[in-house]
Tab-separated table of C-alpha atoms in Angstrom:
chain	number	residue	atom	x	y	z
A	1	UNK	CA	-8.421	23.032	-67.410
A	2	UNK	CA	-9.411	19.156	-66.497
A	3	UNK	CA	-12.739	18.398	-67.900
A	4	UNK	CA	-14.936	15.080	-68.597
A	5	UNK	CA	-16.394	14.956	-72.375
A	6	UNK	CA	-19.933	13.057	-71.790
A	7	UNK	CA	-22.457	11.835	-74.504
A	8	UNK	CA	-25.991	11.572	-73.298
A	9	UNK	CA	-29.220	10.103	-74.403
A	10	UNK	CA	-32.630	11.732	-74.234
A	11	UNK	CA	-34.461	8.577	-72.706
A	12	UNK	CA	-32.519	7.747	-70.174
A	13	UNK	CA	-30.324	11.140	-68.892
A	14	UNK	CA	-27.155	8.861	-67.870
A	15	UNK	CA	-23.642	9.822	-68.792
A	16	UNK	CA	-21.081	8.021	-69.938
A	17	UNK	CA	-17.669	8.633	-71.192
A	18	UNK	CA	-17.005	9.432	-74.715
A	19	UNK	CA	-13.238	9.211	-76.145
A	20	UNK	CA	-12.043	12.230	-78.120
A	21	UNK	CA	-9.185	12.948	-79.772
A	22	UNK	CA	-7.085	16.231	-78.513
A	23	UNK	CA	-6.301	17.407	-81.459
A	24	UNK	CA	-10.463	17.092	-82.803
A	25	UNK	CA	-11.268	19.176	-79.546
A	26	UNK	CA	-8.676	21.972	-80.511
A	27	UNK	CA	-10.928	24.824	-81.448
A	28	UNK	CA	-12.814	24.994	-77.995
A	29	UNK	CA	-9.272	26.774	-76.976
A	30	UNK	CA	-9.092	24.302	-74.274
A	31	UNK	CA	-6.084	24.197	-72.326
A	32	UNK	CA	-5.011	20.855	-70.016
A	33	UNK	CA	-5.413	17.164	-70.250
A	34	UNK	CA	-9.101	15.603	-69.898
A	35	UNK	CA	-9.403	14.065	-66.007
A	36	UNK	CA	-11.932	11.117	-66.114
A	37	UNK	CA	-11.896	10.862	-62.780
A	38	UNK	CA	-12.078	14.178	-60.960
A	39	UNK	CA	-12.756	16.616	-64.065
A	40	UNK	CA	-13.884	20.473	-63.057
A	41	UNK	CA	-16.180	20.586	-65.418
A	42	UNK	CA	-17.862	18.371	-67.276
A	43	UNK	CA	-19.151	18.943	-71.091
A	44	UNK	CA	-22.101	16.893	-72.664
A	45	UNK	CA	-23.828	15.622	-75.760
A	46	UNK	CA	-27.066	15.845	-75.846
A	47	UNK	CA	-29.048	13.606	-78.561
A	48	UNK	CA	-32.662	14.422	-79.490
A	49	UNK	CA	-34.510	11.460	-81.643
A	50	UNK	CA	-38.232	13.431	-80.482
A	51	UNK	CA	-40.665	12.479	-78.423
A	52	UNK	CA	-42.303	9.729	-80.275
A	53	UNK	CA	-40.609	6.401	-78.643
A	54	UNK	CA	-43.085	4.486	-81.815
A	55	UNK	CA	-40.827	6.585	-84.276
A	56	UNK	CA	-37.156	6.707	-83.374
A	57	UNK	CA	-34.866	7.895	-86.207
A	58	UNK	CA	-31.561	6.502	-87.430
A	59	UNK	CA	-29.767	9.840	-86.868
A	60	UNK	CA	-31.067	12.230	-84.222
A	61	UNK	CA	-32.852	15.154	-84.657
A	62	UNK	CA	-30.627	18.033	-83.043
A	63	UNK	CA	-27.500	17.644	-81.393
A	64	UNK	CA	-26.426	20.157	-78.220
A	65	UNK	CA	-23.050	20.222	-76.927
A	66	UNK	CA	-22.503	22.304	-73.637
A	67	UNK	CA	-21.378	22.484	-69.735
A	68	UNK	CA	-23.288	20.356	-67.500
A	69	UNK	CA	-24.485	22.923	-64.556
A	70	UNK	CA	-26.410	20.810	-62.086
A	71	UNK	CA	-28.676	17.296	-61.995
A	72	UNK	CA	-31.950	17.541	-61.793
A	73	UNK	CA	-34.515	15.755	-59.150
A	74	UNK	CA	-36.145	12.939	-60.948
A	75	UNK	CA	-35.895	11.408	-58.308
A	76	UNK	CA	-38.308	13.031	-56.281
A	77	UNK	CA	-41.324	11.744	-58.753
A	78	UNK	CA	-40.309	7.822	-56.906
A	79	UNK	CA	-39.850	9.510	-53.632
A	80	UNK	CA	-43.224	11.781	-53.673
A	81	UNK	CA	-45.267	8.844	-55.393
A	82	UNK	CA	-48.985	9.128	-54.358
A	83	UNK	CA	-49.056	5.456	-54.569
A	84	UNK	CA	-46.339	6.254	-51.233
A	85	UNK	CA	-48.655	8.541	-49.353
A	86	UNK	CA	-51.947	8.332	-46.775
A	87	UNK	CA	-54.192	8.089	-49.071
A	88	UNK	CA	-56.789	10.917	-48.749
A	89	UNK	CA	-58.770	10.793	-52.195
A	90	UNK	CA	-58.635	9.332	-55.821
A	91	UNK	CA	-58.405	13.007	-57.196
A	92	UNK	CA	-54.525	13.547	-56.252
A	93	UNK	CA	-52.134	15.533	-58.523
A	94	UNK	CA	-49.470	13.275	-59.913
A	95	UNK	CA	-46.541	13.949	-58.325
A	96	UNK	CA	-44.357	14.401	-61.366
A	97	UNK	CA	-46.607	17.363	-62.426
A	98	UNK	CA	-47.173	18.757	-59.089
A	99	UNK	CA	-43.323	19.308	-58.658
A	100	UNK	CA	-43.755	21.041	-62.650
A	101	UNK	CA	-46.067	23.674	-61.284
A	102	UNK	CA	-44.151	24.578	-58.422
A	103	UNK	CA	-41.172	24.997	-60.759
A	104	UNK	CA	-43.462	27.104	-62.973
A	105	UNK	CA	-44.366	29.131	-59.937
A	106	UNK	CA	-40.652	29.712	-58.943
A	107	UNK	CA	-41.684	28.176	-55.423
A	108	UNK	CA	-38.547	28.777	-52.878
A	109	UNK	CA	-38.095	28.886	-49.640
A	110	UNK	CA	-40.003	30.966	-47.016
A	111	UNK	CA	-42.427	31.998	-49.872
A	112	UNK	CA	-45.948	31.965	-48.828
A	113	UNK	CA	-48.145	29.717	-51.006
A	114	UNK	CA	-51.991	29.351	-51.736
A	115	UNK	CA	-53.956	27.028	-53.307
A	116	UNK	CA	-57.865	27.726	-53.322
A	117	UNK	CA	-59.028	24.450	-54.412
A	118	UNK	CA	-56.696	22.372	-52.516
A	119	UNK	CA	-58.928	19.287	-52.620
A	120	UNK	CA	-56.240	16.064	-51.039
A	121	UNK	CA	-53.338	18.872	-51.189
A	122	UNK	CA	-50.619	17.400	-53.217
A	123	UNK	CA	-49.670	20.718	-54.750
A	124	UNK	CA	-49.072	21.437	-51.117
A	125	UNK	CA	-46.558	18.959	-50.774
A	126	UNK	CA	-44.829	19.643	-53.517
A	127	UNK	CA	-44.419	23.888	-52.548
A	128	UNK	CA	-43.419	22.593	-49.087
A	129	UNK	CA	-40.692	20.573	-50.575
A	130	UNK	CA	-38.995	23.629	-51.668
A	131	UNK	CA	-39.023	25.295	-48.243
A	132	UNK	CA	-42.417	27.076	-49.010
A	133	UNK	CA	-44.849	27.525	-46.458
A	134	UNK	CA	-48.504	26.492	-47.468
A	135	UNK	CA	-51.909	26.732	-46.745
A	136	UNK	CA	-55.174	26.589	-48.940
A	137	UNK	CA	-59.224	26.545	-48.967
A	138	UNK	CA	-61.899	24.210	-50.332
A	139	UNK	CA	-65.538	23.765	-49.927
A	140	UNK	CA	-64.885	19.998	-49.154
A	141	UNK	CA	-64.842	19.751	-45.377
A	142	UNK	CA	-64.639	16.258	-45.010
A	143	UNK	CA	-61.325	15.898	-47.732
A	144	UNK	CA	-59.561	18.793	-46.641
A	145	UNK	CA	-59.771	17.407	-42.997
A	146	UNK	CA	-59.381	13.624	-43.656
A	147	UNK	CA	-62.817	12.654	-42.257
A	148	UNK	CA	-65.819	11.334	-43.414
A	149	UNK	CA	-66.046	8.123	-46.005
A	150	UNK	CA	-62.892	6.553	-47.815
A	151	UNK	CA	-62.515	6.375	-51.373
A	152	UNK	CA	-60.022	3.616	-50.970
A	153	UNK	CA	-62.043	0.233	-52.028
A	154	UNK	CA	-63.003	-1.837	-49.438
A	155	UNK	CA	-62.554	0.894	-46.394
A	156	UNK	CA	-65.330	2.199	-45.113
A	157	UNK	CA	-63.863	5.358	-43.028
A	158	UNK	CA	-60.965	7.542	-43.154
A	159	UNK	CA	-58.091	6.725	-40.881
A	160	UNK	CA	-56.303	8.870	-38.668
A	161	UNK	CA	-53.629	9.842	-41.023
A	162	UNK	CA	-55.311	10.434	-44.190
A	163	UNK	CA	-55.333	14.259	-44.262
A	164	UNK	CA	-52.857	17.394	-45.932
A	165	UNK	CA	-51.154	17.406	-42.174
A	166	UNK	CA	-49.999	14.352	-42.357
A	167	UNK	CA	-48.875	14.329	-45.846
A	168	UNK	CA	-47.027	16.677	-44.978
A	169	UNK	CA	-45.539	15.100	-42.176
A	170	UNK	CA	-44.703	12.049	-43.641
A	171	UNK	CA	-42.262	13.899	-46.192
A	172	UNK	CA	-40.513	16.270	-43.084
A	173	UNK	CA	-42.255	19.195	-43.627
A	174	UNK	CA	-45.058	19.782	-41.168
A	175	UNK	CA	-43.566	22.706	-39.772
A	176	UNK	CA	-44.617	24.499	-43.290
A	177	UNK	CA	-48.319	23.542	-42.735
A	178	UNK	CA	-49.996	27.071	-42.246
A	179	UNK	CA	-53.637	25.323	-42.590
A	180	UNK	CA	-56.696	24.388	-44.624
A	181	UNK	CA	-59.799	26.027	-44.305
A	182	UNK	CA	-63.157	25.269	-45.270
A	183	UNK	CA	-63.997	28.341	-48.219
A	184	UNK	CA	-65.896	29.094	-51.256
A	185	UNK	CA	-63.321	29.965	-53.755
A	186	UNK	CA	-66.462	32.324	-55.132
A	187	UNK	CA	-66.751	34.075	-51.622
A	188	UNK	CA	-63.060	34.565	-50.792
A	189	UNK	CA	-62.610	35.176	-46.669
A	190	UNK	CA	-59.259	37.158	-47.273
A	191	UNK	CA	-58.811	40.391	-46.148
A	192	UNK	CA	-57.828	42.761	-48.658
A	193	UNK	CA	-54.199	43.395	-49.699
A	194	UNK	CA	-51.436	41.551	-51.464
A	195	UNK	CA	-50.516	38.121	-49.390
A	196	UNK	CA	-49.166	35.488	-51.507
A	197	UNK	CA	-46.154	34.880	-53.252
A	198	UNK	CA	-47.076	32.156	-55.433
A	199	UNK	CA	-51.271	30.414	-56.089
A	200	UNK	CA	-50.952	27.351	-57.321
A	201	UNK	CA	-54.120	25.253	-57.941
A	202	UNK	CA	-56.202	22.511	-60.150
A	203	UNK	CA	-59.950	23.347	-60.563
A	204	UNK	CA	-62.641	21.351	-60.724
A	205	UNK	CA	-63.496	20.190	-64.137
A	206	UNK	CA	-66.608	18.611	-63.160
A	207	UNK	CA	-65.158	15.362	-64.219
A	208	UNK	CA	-64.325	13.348	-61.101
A	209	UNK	CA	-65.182	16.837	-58.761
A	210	UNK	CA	-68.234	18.337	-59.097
A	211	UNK	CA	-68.029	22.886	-59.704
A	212	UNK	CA	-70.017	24.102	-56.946
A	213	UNK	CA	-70.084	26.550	-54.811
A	214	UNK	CA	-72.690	27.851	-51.899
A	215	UNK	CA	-75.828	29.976	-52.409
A	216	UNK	CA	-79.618	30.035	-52.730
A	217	UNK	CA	-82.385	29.020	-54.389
A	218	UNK	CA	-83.279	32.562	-54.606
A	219	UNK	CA	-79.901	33.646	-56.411
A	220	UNK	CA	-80.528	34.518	-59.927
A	221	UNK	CA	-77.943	34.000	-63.033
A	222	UNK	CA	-76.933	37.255	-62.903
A	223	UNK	CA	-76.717	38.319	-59.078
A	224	UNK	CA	-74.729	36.508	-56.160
A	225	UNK	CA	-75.881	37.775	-52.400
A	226	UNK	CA	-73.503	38.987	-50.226
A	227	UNK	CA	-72.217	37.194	-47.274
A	228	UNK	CA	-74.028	39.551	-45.028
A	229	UNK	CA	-76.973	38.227	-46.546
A	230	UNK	CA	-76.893	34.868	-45.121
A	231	UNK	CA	-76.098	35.920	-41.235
A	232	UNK	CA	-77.734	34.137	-38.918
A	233	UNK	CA	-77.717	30.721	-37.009
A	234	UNK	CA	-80.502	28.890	-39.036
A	235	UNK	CA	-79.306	29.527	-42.333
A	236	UNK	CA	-77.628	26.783	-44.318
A	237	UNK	CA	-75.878	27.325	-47.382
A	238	UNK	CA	-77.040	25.554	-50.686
A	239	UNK	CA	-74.704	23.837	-52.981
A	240	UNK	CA	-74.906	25.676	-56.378
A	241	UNK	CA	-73.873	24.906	-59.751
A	242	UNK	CA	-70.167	27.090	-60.147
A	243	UNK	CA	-69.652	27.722	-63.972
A	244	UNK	CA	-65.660	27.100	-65.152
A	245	UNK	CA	-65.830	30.522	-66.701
A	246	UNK	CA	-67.079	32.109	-63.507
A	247	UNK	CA	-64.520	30.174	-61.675
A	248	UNK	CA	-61.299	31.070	-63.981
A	249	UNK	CA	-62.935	34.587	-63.967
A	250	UNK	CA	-62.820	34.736	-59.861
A	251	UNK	CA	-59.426	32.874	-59.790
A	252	UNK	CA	-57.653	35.408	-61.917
A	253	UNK	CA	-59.098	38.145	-60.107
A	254	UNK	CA	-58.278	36.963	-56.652
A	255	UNK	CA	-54.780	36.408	-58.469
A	256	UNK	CA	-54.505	39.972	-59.433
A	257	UNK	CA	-55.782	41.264	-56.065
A	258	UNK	CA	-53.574	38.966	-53.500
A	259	UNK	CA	-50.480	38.063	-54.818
A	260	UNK	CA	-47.386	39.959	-54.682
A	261	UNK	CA	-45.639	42.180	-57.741
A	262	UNK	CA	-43.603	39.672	-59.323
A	263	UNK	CA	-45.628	36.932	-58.102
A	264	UNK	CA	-47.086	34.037	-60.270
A	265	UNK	CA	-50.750	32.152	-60.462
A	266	UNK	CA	-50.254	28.257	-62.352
A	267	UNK	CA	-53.106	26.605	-63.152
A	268	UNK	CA	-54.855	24.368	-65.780
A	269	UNK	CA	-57.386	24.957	-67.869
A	270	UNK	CA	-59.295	22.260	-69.602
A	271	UNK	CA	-59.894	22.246	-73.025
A	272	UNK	CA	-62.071	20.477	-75.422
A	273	UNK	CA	-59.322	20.191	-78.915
A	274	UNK	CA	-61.358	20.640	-81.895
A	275	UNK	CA	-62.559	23.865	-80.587
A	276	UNK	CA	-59.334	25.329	-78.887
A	277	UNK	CA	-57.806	28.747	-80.229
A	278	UNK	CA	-55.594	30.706	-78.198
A	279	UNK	CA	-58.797	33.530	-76.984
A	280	UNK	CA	-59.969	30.460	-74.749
A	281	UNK	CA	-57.579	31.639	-72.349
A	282	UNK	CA	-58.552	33.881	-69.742
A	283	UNK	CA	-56.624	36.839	-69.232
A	284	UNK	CA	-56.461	39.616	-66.937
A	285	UNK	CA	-55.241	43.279	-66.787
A	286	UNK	CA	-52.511	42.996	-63.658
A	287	UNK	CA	-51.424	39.541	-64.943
A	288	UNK	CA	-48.881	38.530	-67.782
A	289	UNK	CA	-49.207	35.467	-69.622
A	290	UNK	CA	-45.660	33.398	-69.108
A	291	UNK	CA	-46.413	29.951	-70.594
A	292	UNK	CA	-48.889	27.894	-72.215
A	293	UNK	CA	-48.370	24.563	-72.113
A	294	UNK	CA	-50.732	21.169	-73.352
A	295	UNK	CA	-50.984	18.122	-71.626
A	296	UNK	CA	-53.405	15.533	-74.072
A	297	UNK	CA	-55.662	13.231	-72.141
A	298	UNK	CA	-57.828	12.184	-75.470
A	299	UNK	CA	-58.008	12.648	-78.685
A	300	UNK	CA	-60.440	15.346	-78.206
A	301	UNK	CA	-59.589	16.842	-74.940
A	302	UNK	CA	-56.746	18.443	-73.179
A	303	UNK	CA	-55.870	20.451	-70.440
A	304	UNK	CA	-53.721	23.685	-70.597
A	305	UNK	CA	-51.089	24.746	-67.878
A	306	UNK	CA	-51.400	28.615	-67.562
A	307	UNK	CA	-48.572	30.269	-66.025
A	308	UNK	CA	-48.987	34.037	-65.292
A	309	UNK	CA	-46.958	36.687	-63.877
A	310	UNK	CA	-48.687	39.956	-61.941
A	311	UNK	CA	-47.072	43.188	-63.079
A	312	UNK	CA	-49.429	45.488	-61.566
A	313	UNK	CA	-51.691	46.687	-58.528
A	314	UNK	CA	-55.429	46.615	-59.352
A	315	UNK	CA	-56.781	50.191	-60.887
A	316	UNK	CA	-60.327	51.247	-60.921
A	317	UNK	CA	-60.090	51.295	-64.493
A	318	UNK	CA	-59.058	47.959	-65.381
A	319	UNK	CA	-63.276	46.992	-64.234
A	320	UNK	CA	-63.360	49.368	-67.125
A	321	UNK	CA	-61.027	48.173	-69.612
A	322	UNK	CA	-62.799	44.392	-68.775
A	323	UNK	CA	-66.155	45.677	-69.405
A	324	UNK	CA	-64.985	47.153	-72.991
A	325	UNK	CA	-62.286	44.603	-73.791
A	326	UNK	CA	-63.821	41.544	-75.480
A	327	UNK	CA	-60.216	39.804	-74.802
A	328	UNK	CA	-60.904	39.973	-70.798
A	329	UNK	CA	-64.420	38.736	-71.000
A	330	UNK	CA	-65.404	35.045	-69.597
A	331	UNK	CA	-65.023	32.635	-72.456
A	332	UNK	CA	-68.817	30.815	-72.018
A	333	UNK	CA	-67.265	28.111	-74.008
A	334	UNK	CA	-65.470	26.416	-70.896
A	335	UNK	CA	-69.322	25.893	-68.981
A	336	UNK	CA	-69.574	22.489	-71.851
A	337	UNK	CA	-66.668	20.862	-71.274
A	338	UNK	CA	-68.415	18.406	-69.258
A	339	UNK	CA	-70.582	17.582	-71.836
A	340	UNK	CA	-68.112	17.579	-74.537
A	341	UNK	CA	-66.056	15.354	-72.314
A	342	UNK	CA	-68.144	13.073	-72.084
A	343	UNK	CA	-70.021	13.148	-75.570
A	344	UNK	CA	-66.544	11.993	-77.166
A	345	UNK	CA	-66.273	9.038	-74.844
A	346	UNK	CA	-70.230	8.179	-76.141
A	347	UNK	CA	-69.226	8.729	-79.523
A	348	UNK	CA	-66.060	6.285	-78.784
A	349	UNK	CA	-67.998	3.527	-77.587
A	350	UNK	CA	-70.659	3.823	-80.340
A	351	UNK	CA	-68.074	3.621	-83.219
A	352	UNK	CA	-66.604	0.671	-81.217
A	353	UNK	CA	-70.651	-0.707	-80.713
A	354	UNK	CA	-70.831	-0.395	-84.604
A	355	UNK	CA	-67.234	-2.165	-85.957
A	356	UNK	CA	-68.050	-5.052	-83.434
A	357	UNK	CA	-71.638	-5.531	-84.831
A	358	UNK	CA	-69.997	-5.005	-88.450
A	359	UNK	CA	-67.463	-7.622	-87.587
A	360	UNK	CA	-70.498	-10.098	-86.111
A	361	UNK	CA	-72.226	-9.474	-89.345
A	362	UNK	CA	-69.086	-10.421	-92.000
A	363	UNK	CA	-68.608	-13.062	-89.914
A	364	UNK	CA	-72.338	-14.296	-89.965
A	365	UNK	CA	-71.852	-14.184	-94.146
């Protein structure tokens, strides 16, 4: 057997040769000489010092030895920048954790993938890189269709190219476009039946996107009309305040309803820290909680990426089981995260207000 013995370091995931005597290797039963230059397999060293670069050890923390199966596609982070892209709106996924859902989503080729707050569609690029076809609603006509007023600073319109088609087009993969429709996530337009393979989405916090959603004055807290109710050439919708619980509550039920056995929803959920257990997260009775993952933004909020995998069709009893269930009903807690956001950037700047002032007055003594 001809093989390549590499060491490698967690920062920067490059190779390099590591010498070795034969007779130290001798209980890996290996048979051959080592082949620097065209080995069939290659072996590695991995080194972990954590993930604190402020706090590097002497020694490392855990050492892995084992084959090296394929490189990964770091590369595509550069390549998909959204500094690199027609530039649509300032709300944009980052490319490096678009490419992390669809990998949490198990996004392949042909799949069929939906995203129902597709806002500038970055997720989209991302599926379509992986040979998925995708498509995906918002109640945002002028962003999903690249018209309307720029965000970009000193532009006053949209140009020509600053829409999800031509994203798409600009990596190769406009023949994956299905389309973007103008929807209410709250009303879905879908008929009924399983159709995805794979919904992959970022809500609106009501951070930099406002949570709405269409109505009427009329609606009360407890009763949506139906869409039959507003038929008719003179009506025109009202823009309504959509809760994050209602929203997570619709979005797991559309999941349950549309996507395929097998299939997975990936989303995130934000979170305000102090007050996070793990009942914040919403659950539902035909979908099975994969992963759980944090990303920090502050020191007092977060956002969560939910991964979940449907098992099951939809049963009349499971509108049971989620009446009875306290573990299926809508967390209320998610409807302040606004405010909480926000509070903990007040109560930032006032500390900061009060040490500058304290710092003015010791120096005034």
């Amino acid at each position: 057997m001809q093989a390549l013995i590499c060491s490698m370091h967690h920062d920067t995931w490059t190779s390099y040769p590591v010498v070795f005597l034969p007779k130290a290797m001798e209980y890996l039963s290996f048979e051959g000489r080592v082949n620097l230059r065209n080995p069939k397999h290659i072996f590695c060293l991995l080194e972990d010092y954590g993930t604190d670069p402020n706090n590097i050890p002497d020694e490392p923390l855990y050492i892995y030895f084992g084959r090296w199966i394929a490189d990964g596609q770091r590369e595509l982070i550069r390549s998909h920048s959204v500094k690199n892209r027609h530039f649509i709106g300032n709300t944009s996924m980052d490319a490096g954790l678009s490419f992390i859902m669809a990998n949490h989503a198990r996004v392949k080729a042909y799949d069929l993938v939906y995203d129902p707050f597709v806002g500038t569609g970055s997720l989209l690029v991302a599926c379509s890189h992986f040979g998925a076809y995708v498509c995906g609603t918002d109640i945002d006509y002028n962003t999903i269709h690249g018209i309307g007023k720029a965000s970009r600073k000193n532009q006053k319109w949209r140009g020509p190219d600053e829409n999800i088609r031509a994203n798409l087009r600009q990596y190769g993969s406009e023949k994956l476009y299905v389309d973007v429709l103008v929807s209410d996530a709250s009303k879905p337009i879908w008929r009924d039946g399983v159709l995805f393979d794979a919904i992959i989405t970022d809500p609106p916090y009501g951070i930099r996107e406002s949570t709405r959603r269409t109505g009427s004055q009329k609606d009360s807290v407890n009763s949506v009309k139906s869409s039959e109710d507003y038929v008719g050439d003179s009506h025109v919708p009202v823009s309504m305040a959509y809760h994050l619980s209602d929203i997570f509550t619709d979005l797991l039920n559309f999941s349950a309803h549309h996507l395929v056995i097998g299939g997975r929803l990936v989303y995130w959920l934000p979170i305000y820290r102090p007050e996070y257990c793990e009942e914040m997260v919403p659950l539902n009775a035909c979908l099975r909680l994969v992963s759980n993952c944090e990303q920090t933004l502050s020191s007092h909020t977060s956002r969560r990426l939910i991964t979940m995998e449907k098992i099951k069709e939809p049963e009349e009893t499971d509108a049971l089981a989620h009446l009875s269930d306290p573990h299926f009903s809508p967390y209320q807690g998610h409807n302040a995260f606004r405010e909480k956001y926000f509070s903990g950037i007040s109560k930032r700047t006032l500390t900061g207000k009060e040490e500058t002032n304290k710092m003015a007055t010791n120096g005034g003594e």
